[in-house]
Coordinates of C-alpha atoms in Angstrom, one line a residue:
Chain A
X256 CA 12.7 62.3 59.6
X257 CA 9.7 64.0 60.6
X258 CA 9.1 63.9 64.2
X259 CA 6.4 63.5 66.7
X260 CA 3.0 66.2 66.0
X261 CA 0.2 67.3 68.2
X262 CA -3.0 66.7 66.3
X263 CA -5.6 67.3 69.2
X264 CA -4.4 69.0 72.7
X265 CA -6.1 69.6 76.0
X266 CA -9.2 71.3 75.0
X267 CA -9.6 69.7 72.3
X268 CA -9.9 66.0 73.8
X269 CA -12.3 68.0 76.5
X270 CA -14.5 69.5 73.5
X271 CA -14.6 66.3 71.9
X272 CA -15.4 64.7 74.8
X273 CA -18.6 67.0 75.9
X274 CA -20.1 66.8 72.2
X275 CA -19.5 63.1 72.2
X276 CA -22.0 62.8 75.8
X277 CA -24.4 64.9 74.3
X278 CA -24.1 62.8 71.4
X279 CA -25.1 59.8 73.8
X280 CA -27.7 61.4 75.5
X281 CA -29.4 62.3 72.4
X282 CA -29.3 58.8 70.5
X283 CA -30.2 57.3 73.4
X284 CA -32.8 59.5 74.7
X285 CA -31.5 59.6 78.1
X286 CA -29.5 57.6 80.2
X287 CA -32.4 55.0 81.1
X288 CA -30.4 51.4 80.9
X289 CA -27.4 53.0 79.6
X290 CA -23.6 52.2 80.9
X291 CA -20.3 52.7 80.0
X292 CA -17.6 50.5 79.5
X293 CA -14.0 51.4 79.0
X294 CA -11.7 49.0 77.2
X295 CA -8.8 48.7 79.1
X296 CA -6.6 50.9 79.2
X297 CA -7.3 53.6 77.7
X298 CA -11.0 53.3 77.2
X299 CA -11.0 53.3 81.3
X300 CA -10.2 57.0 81.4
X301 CA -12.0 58.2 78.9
X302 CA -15.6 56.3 80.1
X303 CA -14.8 58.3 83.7
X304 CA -14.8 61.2 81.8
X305 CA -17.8 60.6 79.8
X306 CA -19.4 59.2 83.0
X307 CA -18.6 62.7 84.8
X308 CA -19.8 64.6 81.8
X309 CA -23.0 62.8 81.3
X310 CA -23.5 63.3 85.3
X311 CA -23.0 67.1 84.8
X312 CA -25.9 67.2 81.9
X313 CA -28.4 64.7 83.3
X314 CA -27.6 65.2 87.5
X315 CA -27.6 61.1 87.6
X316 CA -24.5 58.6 87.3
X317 CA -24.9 56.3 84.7
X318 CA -22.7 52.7 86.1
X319 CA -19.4 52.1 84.7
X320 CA -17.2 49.2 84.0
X321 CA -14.3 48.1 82.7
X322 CA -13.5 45.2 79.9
X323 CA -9.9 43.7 79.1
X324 CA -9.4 41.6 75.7
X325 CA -6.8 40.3 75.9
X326 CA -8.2 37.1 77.0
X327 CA -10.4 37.2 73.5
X328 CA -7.3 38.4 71.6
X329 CA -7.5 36.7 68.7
X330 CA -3.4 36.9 67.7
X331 CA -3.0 35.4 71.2
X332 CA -1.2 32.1 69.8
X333 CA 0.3 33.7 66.7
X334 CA 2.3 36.5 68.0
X335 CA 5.4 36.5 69.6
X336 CA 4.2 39.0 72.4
X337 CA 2.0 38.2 75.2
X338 CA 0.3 41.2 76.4
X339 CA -0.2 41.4 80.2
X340 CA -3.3 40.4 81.8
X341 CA -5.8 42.5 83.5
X342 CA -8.8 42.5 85.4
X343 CA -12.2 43.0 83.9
X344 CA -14.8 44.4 86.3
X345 CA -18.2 44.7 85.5
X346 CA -20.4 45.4 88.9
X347 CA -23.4 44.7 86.9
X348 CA -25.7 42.8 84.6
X349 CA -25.4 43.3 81.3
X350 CA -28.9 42.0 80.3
X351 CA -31.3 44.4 78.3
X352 CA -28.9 47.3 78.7
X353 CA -27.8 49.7 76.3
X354 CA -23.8 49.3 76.3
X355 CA -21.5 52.4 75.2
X356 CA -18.2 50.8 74.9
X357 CA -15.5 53.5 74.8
X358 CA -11.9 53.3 73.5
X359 CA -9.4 55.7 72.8
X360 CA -7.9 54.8 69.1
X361 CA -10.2 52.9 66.6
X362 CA -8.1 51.2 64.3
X363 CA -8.6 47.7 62.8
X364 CA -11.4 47.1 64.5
X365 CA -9.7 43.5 66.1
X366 CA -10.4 45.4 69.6
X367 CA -13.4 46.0 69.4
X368 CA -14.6 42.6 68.2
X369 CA -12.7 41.4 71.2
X370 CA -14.4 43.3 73.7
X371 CA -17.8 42.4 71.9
X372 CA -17.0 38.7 72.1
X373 CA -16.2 39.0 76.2
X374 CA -19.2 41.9 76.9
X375 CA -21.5 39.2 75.2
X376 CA -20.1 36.4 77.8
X377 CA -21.6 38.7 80.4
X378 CA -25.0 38.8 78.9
X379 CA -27.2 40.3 76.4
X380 CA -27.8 43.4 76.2
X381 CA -29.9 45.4 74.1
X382 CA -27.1 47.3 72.0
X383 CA -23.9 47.8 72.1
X384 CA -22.5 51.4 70.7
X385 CA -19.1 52.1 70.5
X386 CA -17.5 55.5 71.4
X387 CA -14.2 56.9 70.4
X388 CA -11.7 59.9 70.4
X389 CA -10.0 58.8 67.0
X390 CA -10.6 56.6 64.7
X391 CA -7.7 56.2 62.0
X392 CA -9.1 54.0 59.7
X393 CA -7.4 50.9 58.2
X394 CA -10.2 48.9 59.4
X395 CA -10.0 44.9 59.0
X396 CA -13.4 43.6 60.1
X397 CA -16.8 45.6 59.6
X398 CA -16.9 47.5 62.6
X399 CA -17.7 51.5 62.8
X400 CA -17.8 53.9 65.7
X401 CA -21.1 55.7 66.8
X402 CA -19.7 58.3 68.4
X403 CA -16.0 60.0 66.8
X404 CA -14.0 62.5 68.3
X405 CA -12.2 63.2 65.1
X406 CA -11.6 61.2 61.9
X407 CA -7.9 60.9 61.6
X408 CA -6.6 59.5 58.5
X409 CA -3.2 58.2 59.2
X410 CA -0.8 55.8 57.1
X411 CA -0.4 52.5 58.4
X412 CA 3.2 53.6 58.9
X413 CA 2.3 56.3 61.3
X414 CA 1.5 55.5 65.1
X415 CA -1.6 57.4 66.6
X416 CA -1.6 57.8 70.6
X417 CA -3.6 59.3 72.8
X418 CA -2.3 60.8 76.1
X419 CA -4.1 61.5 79.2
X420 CA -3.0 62.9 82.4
X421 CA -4.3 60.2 84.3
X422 CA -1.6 57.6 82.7
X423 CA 0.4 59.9 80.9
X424 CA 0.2 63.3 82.9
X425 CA -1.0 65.1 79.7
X426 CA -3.9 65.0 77.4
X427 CA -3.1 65.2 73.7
X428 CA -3.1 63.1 71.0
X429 CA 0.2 63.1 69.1
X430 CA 0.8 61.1 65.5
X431 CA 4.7 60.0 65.2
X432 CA 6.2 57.7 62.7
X433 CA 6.3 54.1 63.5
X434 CA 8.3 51.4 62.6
X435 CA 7.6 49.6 59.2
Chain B
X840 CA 7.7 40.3 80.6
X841 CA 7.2 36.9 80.4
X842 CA 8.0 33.4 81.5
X843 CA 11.1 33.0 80.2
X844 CA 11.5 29.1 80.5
X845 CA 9.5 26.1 78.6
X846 CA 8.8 24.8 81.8
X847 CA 7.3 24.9 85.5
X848 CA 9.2 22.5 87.5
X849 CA 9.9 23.8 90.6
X850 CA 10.1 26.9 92.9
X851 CA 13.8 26.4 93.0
X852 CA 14.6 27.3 89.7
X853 CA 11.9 30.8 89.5
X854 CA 13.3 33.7 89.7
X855 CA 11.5 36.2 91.5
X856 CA 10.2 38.3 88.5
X857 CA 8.3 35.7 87.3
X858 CA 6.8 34.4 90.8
X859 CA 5.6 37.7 90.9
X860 CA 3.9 37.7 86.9
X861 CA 2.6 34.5 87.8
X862 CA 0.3 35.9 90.6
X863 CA -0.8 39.2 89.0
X864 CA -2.0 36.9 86.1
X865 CA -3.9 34.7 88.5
X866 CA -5.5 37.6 90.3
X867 CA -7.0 38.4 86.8
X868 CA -8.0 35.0 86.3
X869 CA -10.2 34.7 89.5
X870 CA -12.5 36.5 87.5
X871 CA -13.2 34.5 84.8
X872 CA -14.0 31.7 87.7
X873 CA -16.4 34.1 89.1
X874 CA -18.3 34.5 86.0
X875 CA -21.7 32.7 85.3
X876 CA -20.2 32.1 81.9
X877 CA -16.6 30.7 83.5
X878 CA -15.3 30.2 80.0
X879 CA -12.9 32.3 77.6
X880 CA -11.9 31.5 74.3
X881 CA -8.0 32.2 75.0
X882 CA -6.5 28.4 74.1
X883 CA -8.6 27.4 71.6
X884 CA -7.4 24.9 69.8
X885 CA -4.9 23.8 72.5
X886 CA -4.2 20.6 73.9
X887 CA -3.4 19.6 77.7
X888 CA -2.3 16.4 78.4
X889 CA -2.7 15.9 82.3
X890 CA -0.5 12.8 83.3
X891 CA -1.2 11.3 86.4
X892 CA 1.2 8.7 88.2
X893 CA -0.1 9.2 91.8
X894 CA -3.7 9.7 92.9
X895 CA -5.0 13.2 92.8
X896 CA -8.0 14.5 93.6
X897 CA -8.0 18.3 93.4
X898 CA -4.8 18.6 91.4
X899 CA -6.2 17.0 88.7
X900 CA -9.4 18.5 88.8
X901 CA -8.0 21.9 89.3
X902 CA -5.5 21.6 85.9
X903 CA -8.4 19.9 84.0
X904 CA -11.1 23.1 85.1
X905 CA -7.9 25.8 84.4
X906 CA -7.6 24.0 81.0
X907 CA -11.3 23.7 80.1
X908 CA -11.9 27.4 81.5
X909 CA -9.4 29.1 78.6
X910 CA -11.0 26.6 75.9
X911 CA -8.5 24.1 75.6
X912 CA -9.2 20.3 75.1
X913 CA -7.9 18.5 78.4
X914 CA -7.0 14.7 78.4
X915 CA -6.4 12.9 81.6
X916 CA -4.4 9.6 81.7
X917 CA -4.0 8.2 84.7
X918 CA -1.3 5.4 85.4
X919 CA -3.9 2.8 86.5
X920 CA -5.6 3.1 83.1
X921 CA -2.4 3.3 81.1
X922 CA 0.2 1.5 79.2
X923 CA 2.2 2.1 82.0
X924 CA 0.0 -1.2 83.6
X925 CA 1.4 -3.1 80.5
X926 CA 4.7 -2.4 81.7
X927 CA 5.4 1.0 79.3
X928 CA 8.1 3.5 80.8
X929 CA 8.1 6.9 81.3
X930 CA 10.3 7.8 78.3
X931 CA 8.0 5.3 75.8
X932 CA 4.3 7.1 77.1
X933 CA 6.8 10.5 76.6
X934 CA 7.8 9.7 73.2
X935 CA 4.4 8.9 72.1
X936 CA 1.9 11.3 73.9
X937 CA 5.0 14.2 72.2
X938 CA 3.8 12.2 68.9
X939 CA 0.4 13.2 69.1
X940 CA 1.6 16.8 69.6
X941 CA -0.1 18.4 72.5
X942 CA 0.5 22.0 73.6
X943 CA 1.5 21.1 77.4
X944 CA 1.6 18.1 79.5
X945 CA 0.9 18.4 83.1
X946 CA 2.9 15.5 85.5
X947 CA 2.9 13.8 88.7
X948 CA 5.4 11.0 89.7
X949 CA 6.2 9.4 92.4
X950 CA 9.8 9.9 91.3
X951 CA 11.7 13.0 92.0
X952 CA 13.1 14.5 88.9
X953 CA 10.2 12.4 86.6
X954 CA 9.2 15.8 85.6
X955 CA 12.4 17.5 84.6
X956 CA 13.4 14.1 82.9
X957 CA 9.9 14.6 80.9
X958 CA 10.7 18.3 80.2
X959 CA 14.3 17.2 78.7
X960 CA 13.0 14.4 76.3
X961 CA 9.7 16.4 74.7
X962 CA 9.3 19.7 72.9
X963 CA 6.4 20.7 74.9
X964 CA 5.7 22.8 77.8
X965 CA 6.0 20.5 81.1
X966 CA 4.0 21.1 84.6
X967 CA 5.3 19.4 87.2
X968 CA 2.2 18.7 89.2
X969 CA 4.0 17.1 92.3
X970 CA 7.1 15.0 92.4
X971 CA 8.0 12.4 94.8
X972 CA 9.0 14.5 97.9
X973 CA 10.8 17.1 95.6
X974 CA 8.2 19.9 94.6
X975 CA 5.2 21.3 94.0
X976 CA 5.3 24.2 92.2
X977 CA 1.7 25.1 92.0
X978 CA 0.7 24.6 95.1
X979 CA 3.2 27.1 96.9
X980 CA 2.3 29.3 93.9
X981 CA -1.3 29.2 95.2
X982 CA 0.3 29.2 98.6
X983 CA 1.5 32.8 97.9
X984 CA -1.2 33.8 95.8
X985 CA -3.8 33.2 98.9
X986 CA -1.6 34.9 101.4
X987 CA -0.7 38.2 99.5
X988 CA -4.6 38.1 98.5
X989 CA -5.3 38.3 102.4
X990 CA -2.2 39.9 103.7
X991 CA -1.5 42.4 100.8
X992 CA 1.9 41.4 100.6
X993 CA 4.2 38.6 101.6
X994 CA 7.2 40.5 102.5
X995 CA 8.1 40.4 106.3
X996 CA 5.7 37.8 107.1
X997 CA 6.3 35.1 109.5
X998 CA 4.9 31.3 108.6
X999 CA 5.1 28.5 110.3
X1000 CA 4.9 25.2 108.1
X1001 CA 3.7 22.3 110.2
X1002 CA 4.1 18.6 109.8
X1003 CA 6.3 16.3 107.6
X1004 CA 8.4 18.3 106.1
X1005 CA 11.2 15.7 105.2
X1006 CA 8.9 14.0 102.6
X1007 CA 6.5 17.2 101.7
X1008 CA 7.1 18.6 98.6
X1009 CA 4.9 21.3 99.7
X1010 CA 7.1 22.2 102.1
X1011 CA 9.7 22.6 99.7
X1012 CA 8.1 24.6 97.2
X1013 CA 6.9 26.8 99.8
X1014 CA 10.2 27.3 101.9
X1015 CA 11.7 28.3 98.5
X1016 CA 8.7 30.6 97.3
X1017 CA 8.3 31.8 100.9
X1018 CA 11.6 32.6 101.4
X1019 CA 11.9 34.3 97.9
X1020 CA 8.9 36.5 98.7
X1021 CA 10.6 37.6 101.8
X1022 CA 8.7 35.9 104.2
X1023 CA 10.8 34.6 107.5
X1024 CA 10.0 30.9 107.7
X1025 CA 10.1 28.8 110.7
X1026 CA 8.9 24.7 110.3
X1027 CA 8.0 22.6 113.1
X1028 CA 7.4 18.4 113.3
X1029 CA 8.9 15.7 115.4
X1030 CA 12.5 15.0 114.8
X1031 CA 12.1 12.5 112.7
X1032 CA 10.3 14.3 109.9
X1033 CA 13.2 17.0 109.9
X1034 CA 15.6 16.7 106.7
X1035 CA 18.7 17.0 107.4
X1036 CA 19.4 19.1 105.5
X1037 CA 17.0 21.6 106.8
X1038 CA 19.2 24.3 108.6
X1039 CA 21.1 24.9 104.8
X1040 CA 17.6 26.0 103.9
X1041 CA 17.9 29.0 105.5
X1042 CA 14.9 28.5 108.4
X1043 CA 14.5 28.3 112.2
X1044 CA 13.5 24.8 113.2
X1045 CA 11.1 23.9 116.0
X1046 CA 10.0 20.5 117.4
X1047 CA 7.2 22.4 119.9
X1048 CA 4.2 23.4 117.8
X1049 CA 3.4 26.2 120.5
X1050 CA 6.9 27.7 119.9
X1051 CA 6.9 27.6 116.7
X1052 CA 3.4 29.3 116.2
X1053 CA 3.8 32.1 118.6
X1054 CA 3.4 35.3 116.9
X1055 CA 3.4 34.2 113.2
X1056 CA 1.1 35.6 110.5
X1057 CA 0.6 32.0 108.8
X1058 CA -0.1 28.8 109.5
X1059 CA 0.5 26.0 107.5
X1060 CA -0.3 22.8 108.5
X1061 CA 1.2 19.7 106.0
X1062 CA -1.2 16.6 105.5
X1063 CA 0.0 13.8 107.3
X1064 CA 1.3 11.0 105.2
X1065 CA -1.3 7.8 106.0
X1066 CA 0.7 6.0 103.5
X1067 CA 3.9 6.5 105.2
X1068 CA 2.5 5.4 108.2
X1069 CA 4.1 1.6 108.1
X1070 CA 7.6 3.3 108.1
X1071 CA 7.4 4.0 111.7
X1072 CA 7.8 8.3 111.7
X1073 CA 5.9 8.7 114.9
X1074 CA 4.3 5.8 117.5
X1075 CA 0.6 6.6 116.4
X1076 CA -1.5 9.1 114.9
X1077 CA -3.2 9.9 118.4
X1078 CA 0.5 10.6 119.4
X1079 CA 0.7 12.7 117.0
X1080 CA -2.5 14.4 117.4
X1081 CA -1.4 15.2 120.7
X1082 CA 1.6 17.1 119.9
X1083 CA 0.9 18.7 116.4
X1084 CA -3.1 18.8 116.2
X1085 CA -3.7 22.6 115.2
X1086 CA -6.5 24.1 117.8
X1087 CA -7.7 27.3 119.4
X1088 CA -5.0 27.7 121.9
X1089 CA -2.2 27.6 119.4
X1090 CA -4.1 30.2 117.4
X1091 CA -4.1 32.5 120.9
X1092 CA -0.3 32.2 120.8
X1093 CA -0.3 33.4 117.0
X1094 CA -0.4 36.8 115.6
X1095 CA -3.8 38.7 115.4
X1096 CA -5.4 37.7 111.9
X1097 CA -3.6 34.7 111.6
X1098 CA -4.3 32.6 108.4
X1099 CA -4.6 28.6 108.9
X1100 CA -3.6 26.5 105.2
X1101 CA -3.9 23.5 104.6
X1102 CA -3.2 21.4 100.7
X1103 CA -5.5 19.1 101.8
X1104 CA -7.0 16.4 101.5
X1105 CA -7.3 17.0 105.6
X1106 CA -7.4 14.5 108.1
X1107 CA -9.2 15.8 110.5
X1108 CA -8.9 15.8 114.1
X1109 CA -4.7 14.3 113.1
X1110 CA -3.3 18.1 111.6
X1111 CA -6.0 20.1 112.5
X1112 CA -9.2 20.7 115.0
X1113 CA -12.4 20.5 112.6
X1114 CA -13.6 24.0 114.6
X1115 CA -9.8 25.7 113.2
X1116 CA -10.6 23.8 109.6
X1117 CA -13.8 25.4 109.1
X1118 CA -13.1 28.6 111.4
X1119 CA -12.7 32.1 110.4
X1120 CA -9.2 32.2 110.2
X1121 CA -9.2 29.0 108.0
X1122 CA -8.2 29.6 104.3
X1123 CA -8.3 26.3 103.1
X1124 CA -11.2 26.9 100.6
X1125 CA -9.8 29.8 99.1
X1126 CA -6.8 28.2 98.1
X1127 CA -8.6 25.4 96.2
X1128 CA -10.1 28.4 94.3
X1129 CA -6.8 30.4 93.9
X1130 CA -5.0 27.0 92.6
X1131 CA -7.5 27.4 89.5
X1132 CA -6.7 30.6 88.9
X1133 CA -2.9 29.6 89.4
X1134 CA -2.9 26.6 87.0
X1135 CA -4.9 28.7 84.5
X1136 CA -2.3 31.4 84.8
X1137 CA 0.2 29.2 84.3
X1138 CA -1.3 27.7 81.1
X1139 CA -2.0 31.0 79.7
X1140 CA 1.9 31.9 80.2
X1141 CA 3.3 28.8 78.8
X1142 CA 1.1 28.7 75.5
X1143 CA -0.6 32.1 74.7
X1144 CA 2.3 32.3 72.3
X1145 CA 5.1 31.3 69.3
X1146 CA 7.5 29.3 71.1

């Protein structure tokens, strides 16, 4: 059986990471009403890093904050799991500001339309853009990333993870096969 | 993890792994409550059935605001306004509210046991909101959730629980949550509120107020019973006042940072000085909040899945 394979390592994930802030910085002319939010948890480390990155370019923070779904889950009553609560903490309003949600793996998109559906609770703001290191594919609802670290077509048999050092005390992204 | 039983009917029964799931998911839920929208979508589609034998104030209130935060439809029936008038029993409003298929039904009796007789005859999830002068799980849950919030931790602690502890099923729950937690627990009342029983609990017992708040980290003082009052516990309420009313010079004699509780509704001036009630050290407020985020938690653990 194959086993587990590094697709991205270290520098990659850093690389990424530095294009992907320019990447903001340019679509959004700045960082004027921009903030990050990471979708816990492993959106969380990556919007810190994006948040220190953007600091290093422009010399100014831009505010972070951090979003849990599960509460806007929408498999809540149907699966068999229920995933463990966590704390959203968003320091600030939401309205008129221009939102980059960040996540690690884009895959069905599920997510993401959770963490819309709870940022919106918040407030409006004026966009929402959505940053992320891979996106797999395999989406199920209408929902694309503006900013991708790398396009990784996977089959739906394969599991995609990212690593970090914060949580996992490396970064890499590894692709292994699942369980069918 | 999760909760690994249908149902919330006492402390007794809770092993500590779950007490302790319980409050992280409450923690997360105080902010939801702190939200301008206060509202997720989480049990849409549910239904809460909120049972009420005995009067209840902020019980009721608290389960029906926990319910209406994660989107659930909430129905109180209270037994004044009930087939239980017409002479219905237990069993008969069981067998029929089970027939209308709700998601959870939330309880309080009179009757000790009422709950876990519910729990055995329906399918559903089954809260005991307060039975007779058995338990009350969700208070002591929000009990423990309001002291580790202020204290970081409940382990080592020393509470004092103040009052009429033979027929407080706060008390209970909160000796047996307490205790679990790893909190030493001394209770104090005149004699003739002591079970007797009470040694077998595993806590000191004090009839002096002074001695039994001197150096503790939290105080909890148990509403006195008005409706007992005909039984003849204690000569009169000033009596009682005299001996038990909670007022700066006991709070001298506890430790520094000492946390007053209360389950309210008070009486004041009887349990407690109105200067301590509304004081600094006073939590009493916080735990009405925390029992929100404690019923909600509980809810959200008892339906946000296949059964």
């Amino acid at each position: 059986m194959e086993k587990k394979k590094v697709v991205i390592n270290a520098e990659g994930i850093d690389r990424s990471l530095t294009r992907i802030a320019y990447e903001i910085l340019e679509k959004n002319k700045g960082i004027e009403d921009l903030v990050l939010i990471g979708i816990r948890t492993g959106g969380i480390y990556l919007a810190q890093r994006l948040q220190i990155k953007i600091e290093q370019i422009e010399k100014a923070r831009v505010p972070m904050g951090i979003v849990d779904i599960t509460l806007y889950r929408d498999d809540l009553l149907t699966s068999n799991r229920k995933p463990r609560l966590g704390k959203t903490d968003i320091p600030f309003s939401l309205d008129g500001r221009k939102i980059v949600l960040v996540d690690d793996v884009l895959f069905t998109g599920r997510t993401i339309r959770a963490a819309m559906d709870a940022l919106i609770d918040f407030g409006r703001p004026k966009l929402i853009q959505l940053a992320v290191l891979i996106d797999r594919g395999h989406r199920e609802l209408p929902i694309r990333a503006d900013f991708v670290g790398k396009n990784l077509p996977s089959s739906l048999w394969e599991d995609v993870s990212v690593h970090l050092t914060e949580k996992n005390g490396v970064d890499e992204v590894v692709i292994e096969p699942g369980q069918e | 993890m999760i909760l690994q039983k249908k149902d919330i009917l006492g402390i007794k029964d809770l092993p500590v792994e779950e007490i302790a799931i319980i409050l992280d998911t409450a923690e997360s839920f105080v902010e939801v409550s702190s939200r301008e929208i206060k509202k997720v979508p989480t049990l849409r589609g549910k239904t809460i059935i909120n049972l009420f034998y005995e009067a209840s104030t902020r019980t009721r209130t608290s389960f029906e605001i926990a319910g209406k935060r994660l989107s659930a439809d909430t129905i109180n029936i209270s037994a004044s306004t009930s087939s239980v008038v017409k002479g219905e029993t237990l069993i008969d409003t069981a067998k029929n509210l089970e027939a209308m298929n709700p998601d959870v039904i939330v309880i309080r009796h009179s009757a000790s046991g009422a709950p876990h007789m519910l729990a055995r005859m329906v399918r559903q999830s089954v809260i005991n909101a307060g039975d007779g002068s058995n338990e009350h799980p969700t208070q002591a849950l929000l009990d423990l959730m309001t002291i580790r919030a202020k204290k970081g931790t409940i382990t080592g602690l020393k509470v004092a629980i103040v009052g009429d502890i033979a027929h407080s099923r706060v008390a209970r729950s909160n000796i047996y949550g307490l205790q679990k937690m790893g909190a030493q627990v001394t209770v104090a009342g005149p004699a003739t509120m002591m079970p007797r029983d009470i040694e077998g609990m595993g806590v000191e017992v004090r009839t002096s107020l002074e001695e039994a708040v001197s150096g503790v980290d939290v105080i909890m003082m148990l509403r006195i019973q008005l409706e007992r009052q005909q039984q003849n516990f204690f000569p009169s309420l000033r009596e009682y006042a005299q001996h038990y009313c909670l007022s700066r010079r006991h709070l001298d004699l506890a430790g520094p940072d000492v946390l007053v509780m209360h389950p309210g509704p008070i009486n004041r001036g009887v349990e407690i000085a109105p200067e301590i009630a509304d004081g600094p050290s006073s939590v009493i407020l916080e735990q009405v909040t925390n029992g929100v985020a404690v019923r909600m938690a509980l809810l959200y653990l008892l339906t946000g899945g296949k059964q």
